Amino acid sequence: MPPFTLPPDYPRIRRVHSFDELLTTPLADGVNALCWERTLTGDFAEVTARLGLVADDDIAALDESRLRALSLGAAGRIAVDHMLGDLQRLRDHGLAPELNCIRAYPRDGDREVVRTDVYSFHADSAPVATATWLCTYHGAPSEGLRNDEAQRRVDLPSTRAELLRQFGGADDETFREHLAENCYDLHYAPLPQARPFSFGVGNLWRIAVDYPGSPVPPCVHRAPATAAGDSARLLLIS
């Protein structure tokens, strides 16, 4: 895996140096992503391998009892401690994080005009002010897309025309409500010159979502494409 580097000269991402700074730094003044860059010790690959012996699901939810029950060496136990420590940090501040072992997410069919699965570049949304937290501990990390290199798919003329044809009505407020109800308006296409960036492994992120009155645009991101035989991911998200 290539070394982790944030995109150069991109002011919407800010590095922080502690959990407290990650928690308290506002997503404002153009900044829509905060990254606490970390190099975590421990053997996360061993944890993933042991989970593979007991889980057949594409997405397996993990909790403390399940992780503590694994037969692990010292380095594997250190990895578990890191993950449980992050879970507790977020819970202590009123969040509801999830930790999952992921082999694959469900995918939309090829005939969908706008795919709305997590492999598509998208923005998270909420009805109130909040943010998304995430960390990939093992496997392919999440990917981001600069806002100035992204275009909403519903704003592409050919895509909008086809969605409108399927809708069977006018391009009015009712149609826009239809786009929102189906999350079509949250998915983005990379511009031709776009260069997606990696969120890296071990880094804890807090990123902006689309909510009414947000002072910054949402952070556009996606789950990485995976192939048969790739290692499962260990992902924290809240």
Short mmCIF file of C-alpha atoms in Angstrom, two decimals:
data_model
loop_
_atom_site.label_atom_id
_atom_site.label_comp_id
_atom_site.label_asym_id
_atom_site.label_seq_id
_atom_site.Cartn_x
_atom_site.Cartn_y
_atom_site.Cartn_z
CA MET A 1 0.00 0.00 0.00
CA PRO A 2 1.47 3.42 -0.97
CA PRO A 3 2.32 5.88 1.83
CA PHE A 4 -0.62 7.93 3.08
CA THR A 5 -0.62 11.53 1.91
CA LEU A 6 -3.35 14.13 2.03
CA PRO A 7 -3.99 16.01 -1.22
CA PRO A 8 -1.60 18.97 -1.41
CA ASP A 9 -2.93 22.52 -1.40
CA TYR A 10 -6.46 21.48 -0.48
CA PRO A 11 -7.67 23.80 2.28
CA ARG A 12 -10.90 21.88 3.00
CA ILE A 13 -8.93 19.21 4.93
CA ARG A 14 -7.23 20.06 8.22
CA ARG A 15 -4.86 17.86 10.20
CA VAL A 16 -5.37 17.70 13.95
CA HIS A 17 -3.12 16.12 16.56
CA SER A 18 -5.40 14.65 19.23
CA PHE A 19 -8.89 13.31 19.78
CA ASP A 20 -9.87 16.43 21.71
CA GLU A 21 -8.80 18.62 18.80
CA LEU A 22 -10.71 16.36 16.40
CA LEU A 23 -13.80 16.70 18.58
CA THR A 24 -13.71 20.46 19.19
CA THR A 25 -12.40 21.92 15.92
CA PRO A 26 -15.39 23.36 14.04
CA LEU A 27 -16.21 22.31 10.51
CA ALA A 28 -16.35 25.88 9.29
CA ASP A 29 -14.43 28.52 7.30
CA GLY A 30 -14.32 26.20 4.31
CA VAL A 31 -12.95 23.17 6.22
CA ASN A 32 -15.17 20.11 5.75
CA ALA A 33 -12.85 17.29 6.86
CA LEU A 34 -10.61 16.80 9.89
CA CYS A 35 -7.98 14.07 10.01
CA TRP A 36 -6.22 12.78 13.13
CA GLU A 37 -3.32 11.03 11.43
CA ARG A 38 -2.17 7.98 13.41
CA THR A 39 0.13 4.99 13.09
CA LEU A 40 -1.49 2.30 15.21
CA THR A 41 0.44 -0.60 16.65
CA GLY A 42 -0.97 -4.12 16.80
CA ASP A 43 -1.86 -6.87 14.36
CA PHE A 44 -5.20 -5.99 12.78
CA ALA A 45 -4.65 -8.61 10.08
CA GLU A 46 -4.70 -11.31 12.76
CA VAL A 47 -8.00 -9.98 14.07
CA THR A 48 -9.49 -10.06 10.56
CA ALA A 49 -8.21 -13.58 9.97
CA ARG A 50 -9.70 -14.86 13.23
CA LEU A 51 -13.02 -13.19 12.47
CA GLY A 52 -13.05 -15.01 9.14
CA LEU A 53 -13.24 -18.29 11.03
CA VAL A 54 -16.49 -17.36 12.73
CA ALA A 55 -18.28 -14.98 10.34
CA ASP A 56 -19.77 -15.78 6.94
CA ASP A 57 -21.66 -12.52 6.44
CA ASP A 58 -20.46 -9.84 4.02
CA ILE A 59 -20.87 -7.35 6.89
CA ALA A 60 -20.34 -8.61 10.44
CA ALA A 61 -21.05 -6.30 13.38
CA LEU A 62 -18.41 -6.44 16.09
CA ASP A 63 -18.74 -5.72 19.78
CA GLU A 64 -16.45 -6.07 22.78
CA SER A 65 -17.57 -9.57 23.72
CA ARG A 66 -17.01 -10.88 20.21
CA LEU A 67 -13.58 -9.30 19.93
CA ARG A 68 -12.46 -10.35 23.41
CA ALA A 69 -13.50 -13.94 22.67
CA LEU A 70 -11.08 -14.24 19.74
CA SER A 71 -7.95 -16.34 20.22
CA LEU A 72 -5.24 -13.75 19.54
CA GLY A 73 -1.59 -13.17 20.17
CA ALA A 74 -0.31 -10.13 22.04
CA ALA A 75 -0.23 -7.95 18.91
CA GLY A 76 -3.79 -8.93 18.02
CA ARG A 77 -4.98 -7.99 21.48
CA ILE A 78 -3.31 -4.58 21.12
CA ALA A 79 -5.23 -4.05 17.87
CA VAL A 80 -8.49 -4.94 19.63
CA ASP A 81 -7.68 -2.47 22.41
CA HIS A 82 -7.22 0.32 19.85
CA MET A 83 -10.61 -0.35 18.26
CA LEU A 84 -12.47 -0.65 21.55
CA GLY A 85 -10.75 2.50 22.79
CA ASP A 86 -12.07 4.47 19.81
CA LEU A 87 -15.55 3.05 20.32
CA GLN A 88 -15.52 4.18 23.93
CA ARG A 89 -14.19 7.65 23.08
CA LEU A 90 -17.10 8.26 20.74
CA ARG A 91 -19.68 6.78 23.10
CA ASP A 92 -18.41 8.98 25.90
CA HIS A 93 -19.42 11.98 23.77
CA GLY A 94 -22.94 10.79 23.01
CA LEU A 95 -22.26 9.14 19.65
CA ALA A 96 -23.36 5.68 18.51
CA PRO A 97 -20.38 4.23 16.61
CA GLU A 98 -20.42 0.88 14.83
CA LEU A 99 -17.47 -1.42 14.22
CA ASN A 100 -17.78 -3.82 11.31
CA CYS A 101 -15.78 -6.45 9.47
CA ILE A 102 -16.70 -5.89 5.82
CA ARG A 103 -16.09 -8.18 2.89
CA ALA A 104 -18.49 -6.40 0.55
CA TYR A 105 -21.42 -4.00 0.56
CA PRO A 106 -24.61 -4.48 -1.47
CA ARG A 107 -24.31 -3.02 -4.97
CA ASP A 108 -26.91 -1.43 -7.21
CA GLY A 109 -27.59 -3.02 -10.57
CA ASP A 110 -25.84 -1.89 -13.74
CA ARG A 111 -29.07 -0.48 -15.14
CA GLU A 112 -29.51 2.10 -12.41
CA VAL A 113 -29.26 5.63 -13.81
CA VAL A 114 -27.71 6.83 -10.55
CA ARG A 115 -26.19 4.20 -8.34
CA THR A 116 -26.77 4.98 -4.68
CA ASP A 117 -24.62 2.30 -3.04
CA VAL A 118 -21.62 3.28 -0.94
CA TYR A 119 -19.17 2.48 -3.75
CA SER A 120 -20.44 5.62 -5.48
CA PHE A 121 -18.95 8.95 -4.46
CA HIS A 122 -21.55 10.47 -2.17
CA ALA A 123 -22.26 12.84 0.69
CA ASP A 124 -23.87 11.74 3.95
CA SER A 125 -26.97 13.67 5.00
CA ALA A 126 -28.90 14.39 8.16
CA PRO A 127 -31.86 16.56 9.22
CA VAL A 128 -29.83 18.22 12.01
CA ALA A 129 -26.28 19.43 12.54
CA THR A 130 -23.92 16.47 12.87
CA ALA A 131 -20.82 14.90 11.30
CA THR A 132 -19.61 11.47 10.20
CA TRP A 133 -16.72 9.80 12.00
CA LEU A 134 -14.78 6.98 10.39
CA CYS A 135 -11.57 4.97 10.59
CA THR A 136 -10.31 2.04 8.53
CA TYR A 137 -8.10 -0.17 10.71
CA HIS A 138 -7.38 -2.86 8.14
CA GLY A 139 -7.98 -3.39 4.43
CA ALA A 140 -8.58 -0.85 1.72
CA PRO A 141 -9.35 2.60 3.19
CA SER A 142 -12.16 4.95 2.27
CA GLU A 143 -11.59 7.41 -0.56
CA GLY A 144 -12.39 11.11 -0.84
CA LEU A 145 -13.04 13.47 -3.73
CA ARG A 146 -12.30 17.18 -3.72
CA ASN A 147 -15.47 19.26 -3.96
CA ASP A 148 -14.03 21.21 -6.87
CA GLU A 149 -13.46 17.92 -8.73
CA ALA A 150 -16.99 16.58 -8.19
CA GLN A 151 -20.33 17.22 -9.88
CA ARG A 152 -23.70 16.03 -8.66
CA ARG A 153 -24.92 13.30 -10.98
CA VAL A 154 -28.41 14.81 -11.06
CA ASP A 155 -26.89 17.96 -12.59
CA LEU A 156 -25.45 16.06 -15.57
CA PRO A 157 -27.89 16.87 -18.41
CA SER A 158 -28.17 13.33 -19.79
CA THR A 159 -28.59 11.81 -16.32
CA ARG A 160 -31.19 14.36 -15.27
CA ALA A 161 -33.11 13.87 -18.51
CA GLU A 162 -33.29 10.11 -17.98
CA LEU A 163 -34.33 10.48 -14.34
CA LEU A 164 -37.00 12.94 -15.45
CA ARG A 165 -38.21 10.51 -18.14
CA GLN A 166 -38.51 7.75 -15.58
CA PHE A 167 -40.27 10.10 -13.16
CA GLY A 168 -42.80 11.07 -15.81
CA GLY A 169 -43.38 14.63 -14.72
CA ALA A 170 -42.03 18.15 -14.90
CA ASP A 171 -38.66 19.35 -13.60
CA ASP A 172 -40.26 21.09 -10.63
CA GLU A 173 -40.28 20.96 -6.85
CA THR A 174 -42.04 17.58 -6.86
CA PHE A 175 -39.28 16.15 -9.03
CA ARG A 176 -36.61 17.61 -6.76
CA GLU A 177 -38.34 16.00 -3.80
CA HIS A 178 -38.26 12.71 -5.71
CA LEU A 179 -34.49 13.08 -6.21
CA ALA A 180 -33.98 13.73 -2.50
CA GLU A 181 -36.24 10.88 -1.37
CA ASN A 182 -34.18 8.44 -3.44
CA CYS A 183 -30.83 10.01 -2.43
CA TYR A 184 -30.01 10.66 -6.09
CA ASP A 185 -29.00 14.22 -5.22
CA LEU A 186 -26.30 12.99 -2.80
CA HIS A 187 -24.18 11.16 -5.40
CA TYR A 188 -21.35 12.67 -7.41
CA ALA A 189 -19.38 12.03 -10.57
CA PRO A 190 -15.64 12.78 -10.66
CA LEU A 191 -14.67 15.43 -13.19
CA PRO A 192 -12.20 14.25 -15.87
CA GLN A 193 -9.19 15.74 -14.07
CA ALA A 194 -10.24 14.41 -10.64
CA ARG A 195 -7.72 12.60 -8.46
CA PRO A 196 -9.44 10.83 -5.55
CA PHE A 197 -7.47 10.72 -2.31
CA SER A 198 -7.13 8.04 0.33
CA PHE A 199 -8.32 8.39 3.93
CA GLY A 200 -5.45 6.11 4.93
CA VAL A 201 -5.32 3.26 7.44
CA GLY A 202 -5.51 4.00 11.17
CA ASN A 203 -6.49 7.65 10.76
CA LEU A 204 -9.62 8.87 12.55
CA TRP A 205 -11.68 11.32 10.50
CA ARG A 206 -14.56 13.66 11.19
CA ILE A 207 -16.23 14.86 8.00
CA ALA A 208 -19.03 17.25 7.14
CA VAL A 209 -22.44 15.99 6.09
CA ASP A 210 -25.26 17.64 4.14
CA TYR A 211 -27.73 19.17 6.62
CA PRO A 212 -29.90 22.32 6.56
CA GLY A 213 -27.81 25.39 7.33
CA SER A 214 -24.41 23.68 7.15
CA PRO A 215 -21.69 26.33 6.87
CA VAL A 216 -19.57 24.11 4.58
CA PRO A 217 -20.27 21.72 1.71
CA PRO A 218 -20.32 18.02 2.63
CA CYS A 219 -17.22 15.88 2.27
CA VAL A 220 -17.60 13.65 -0.79
CA HIS A 221 -16.35 10.11 -0.23
CA ARG A 222 -16.93 6.43 -1.00
CA ALA A 223 -16.11 2.90 0.06
CA PRO A 224 -13.15 1.49 -1.91
CA ALA A 225 -13.75 -0.97 -4.68
CA THR A 226 -12.74 -4.49 -3.64
CA ALA A 227 -12.19 -7.69 -5.58
CA ALA A 228 -12.50 -11.36 -4.74
CA GLY A 229 -9.62 -12.38 -2.56
CA ASP A 230 -9.02 -8.93 -1.06
CA SER A 231 -8.69 -8.76 2.70
CA ALA A 232 -11.81 -7.81 4.63
CA ARG A 233 -11.96 -4.30 6.05
CA LEU A 234 -12.19 -3.35 9.70
CA LEU A 235 -14.18 -0.10 9.74
CA LEU A 236 -15.42 2.20 12.49
CA ILE A 237 -18.23 4.57 11.50
CA SER A 238 -20.59 6.85 13.37
#
